[in-house]
Amino acid sequence: MPLARPESLDSRIIAHIDMDCFYVQVEQRKQPHLRGLPTAVVQYNEWKGGALIAVSYEARKFGVKRSMRGDEAKQVCPQIQLVQVPVARGKADLNAYRNAGSEVVSILARKGRCERASIDEVYLDLTDSAEAMLKESPPHSLESIDAEALKSHVLGLKNENGHDAKEKVREWLCRSDTDHREKLLACGAIIVAELRMQVLKATEFTCSAGIAHNKMLAKLTSGMNKPAQQTVVPFSSVKALLDSLPIKKMKQLGGKLGTSLQNDLGVNTVGGLLQFSEEKLQDRYGINTGTWLWNIARGINGEEVQVRLLPKSHGSGKSFPGPRALKTIVSVQHWINQLGDELSERLCFDLEQNKRMAHTLTLHASAYKLSDSDSHKKFPSKSCPLRYGTAKIQEDAFNLFQAGLREYLGSCGVKIQGSNHNGWGITALSVSASKIVAVPSGTCSIMKYFQGQYPSHSSSKQTPDTFIQESAPLSSSGTESYSELKSAEPQSDYNFPCLDLQGQKISESRDKDSFCSSPKQAKDGFALETSQPTSQPLPSGVIFFMLEQLVIPAVIF
DNA sequence: TAGTTACTGGTGT
DNA sequence: CACACCAGT
């Protein structure tokens, strides 16, 4: 729960930009004949027409909803256009939408501090831009205000839909007899209108926006007037807004916490929280959450807009619901290979594009178990140091899975290698890469050099070429053999990690994968041996070794 | 036995 | 820290 800053006078100008039915827009740009038609994006068309994950506003008029199946949508809107999410490796491939989101971010980031909040949402801190505008060309000095800005919805402004609504908005935007904060807000509205037009021009995507003095209020209002509209929250309208706002509409209160506030405190609107002291809220919900609740009831939220244009993690997952549950190790391995392949590709893309490397690989699964008292037990997530290379990721993820499965089934001597096995099923799998850190610039060119397919040389033992970036020299570079390197320094554990799981490790892979290789078939066997736990150093530089067609990124101090 | 999937980010322990 | 759990889209 984000902490609120103590000051209640918050003069920042924060915008929350929300793309309108984003996946639909991406597909409509790709197939322009779909524009203006009731359209939905659907994934997995085989069962009841697939699940809708985005619905155009034309289709919403017919009552089509997200979470409908395709068949259902057809019933209420027979002419609906259903577009399938691209499929790759047997699973949904969301890359087109991620990339489209990046297009938007790259435009919005030009104007202020920009935080990519999700695939289709962005926060902007426009305080500096608004201050500059107020100083240099305040709204009342402009001879004309853009039509898009005049279409703003200003909360609390009377006559919202009257014939002279735009005139009212113009008056509000140009007021000179008001406090500094409201003038800044007017500048923010004009800036955001401009930005939204730039986004439309550059990407063909429309978006909606909320403009307020903090993130909470901006987020709350960005969706109030959709599509392709923006809403401004003057300070003077905050109390009325929150007094009537159902508690579940507030971000973070849509789940169990919101339910508890309703059931245990009898609070049904955000304003209803005002009757409780900060101490009372802290006693019941903890110091952080209690203070946060006390503040949001007053429209206070000091959470800052973080500078973040790129995701913090990458994940690839798939569910296997009901009868599709995976029941054999071999099928699990197959899907882990698919997921690992996609993840590896995205990591390579991130490395090339953004010069970042991930340091932790995590495997999540959901499972069920028959005929056991603790069959409700959750399948444990497992993580390990992330080694680049498709086959390594696949192998490591598979080993994580097996470690998790052993734990899940209990140590009752389950034979893991047996391919046909009953009593358990896997209903979901995902692999993710996290702890992504920037690598020093210049590394990218080295990567390209390697990726440009080095002539494949057989197992001649040659001196490794060593590339060093902004880093301390390696103790005895130039003469190590593969095995010497492996046991050289503690840091080398990262280069050649031996998966450490419950006191067991799996020997390093023997694959000949290089970066960004195409998918490889997983190997059947792997060795088990014991080892000490390894620690994961934070990188201050990166080295690349070339060893018998192996490209190994090494993090050193 | 997930039939709201496939992601994300955040907090708490 | 690794992991569980929550929340949102």
PDB file of C-alpha atoms (C1' of nucleotides) in Angstrom, chain A residues 1 44 47 67 91 98 312 315 317 319 323 370, chain B residues 1-12:
ATOM      1  CA  MET A   1       0.000   0.000   0.000  1.00  0.00           C
ATOM      2  CA  TYR A  44      -8.636 -19.439 -27.758  1.00  0.00           C
ATOM      3  CA  TRP A  47     -14.177 -23.478 -26.271  1.00  0.00           C
ATOM      4  CA  SER A  67     -15.546 -11.971 -19.694  1.00  0.00           C
ATOM      5  CA  LYS A  91      -0.208 -20.022 -26.594  1.00  0.00           C
ATOM      6  CA  ARG A  98       3.106  -4.745 -25.672  1.00  0.00           C
ATOM      7  CA  LYS A 312      10.018  -4.690 -14.341  1.00  0.00           C
ATOM      8  CA  GLY A 315       6.527 -13.579 -17.914  1.00  0.00           C
ATOM      9  CA  GLY A 317       2.335 -18.475 -18.913  1.00  0.00           C
ATOM     10  CA  SER A 319      -3.406 -22.301 -18.069  1.00  0.00           C
ATOM     11  CA  PRO A 323      -9.765 -31.694 -18.409  1.00  0.00           C
ATOM     12  CA  LEU A 370      -6.161 -36.517  -5.800  1.00  0.00           C
TER      13      LEU A 370
ATOM     14  C1'  DT B   1      -9.332 -30.034  -9.877  1.00  0.00           C
ATOM     15  C1'  DA B   2      -8.933 -22.146 -12.678  1.00  0.00           C
ATOM     16  C1'  DG B   3     -13.489 -22.743 -17.754  1.00  0.00           C
ATOM     17  C1'  DT B   4     -11.962 -14.694 -16.839  1.00  0.00           C
ATOM     18  C1'  DT B   5      -6.548 -15.574 -19.758  1.00  0.00           C
ATOM     19  C1'  DA B   6      -2.188 -13.874 -19.434  1.00  0.00           C
ATOM     20  C1'  DC B   7      -0.021 -11.078 -17.699  1.00  0.00           C
ATOM     21  C1'  DT B   8       1.819  -7.105 -14.418  1.00  0.00           C
ATOM     22  C1'  DG B   9       3.144  -4.684  -9.918  1.00  0.00           C
ATOM     23  C1'  DG B  10       3.071  -4.412  -4.969  1.00  0.00           C
ATOM     24  C1'  DT B  11       3.127  -5.794   0.078  1.00  0.00           C
ATOM     25  C1'  DG B  12       4.023  -8.773   3.883  1.00  0.00           C
TER      26       DG B  12
END
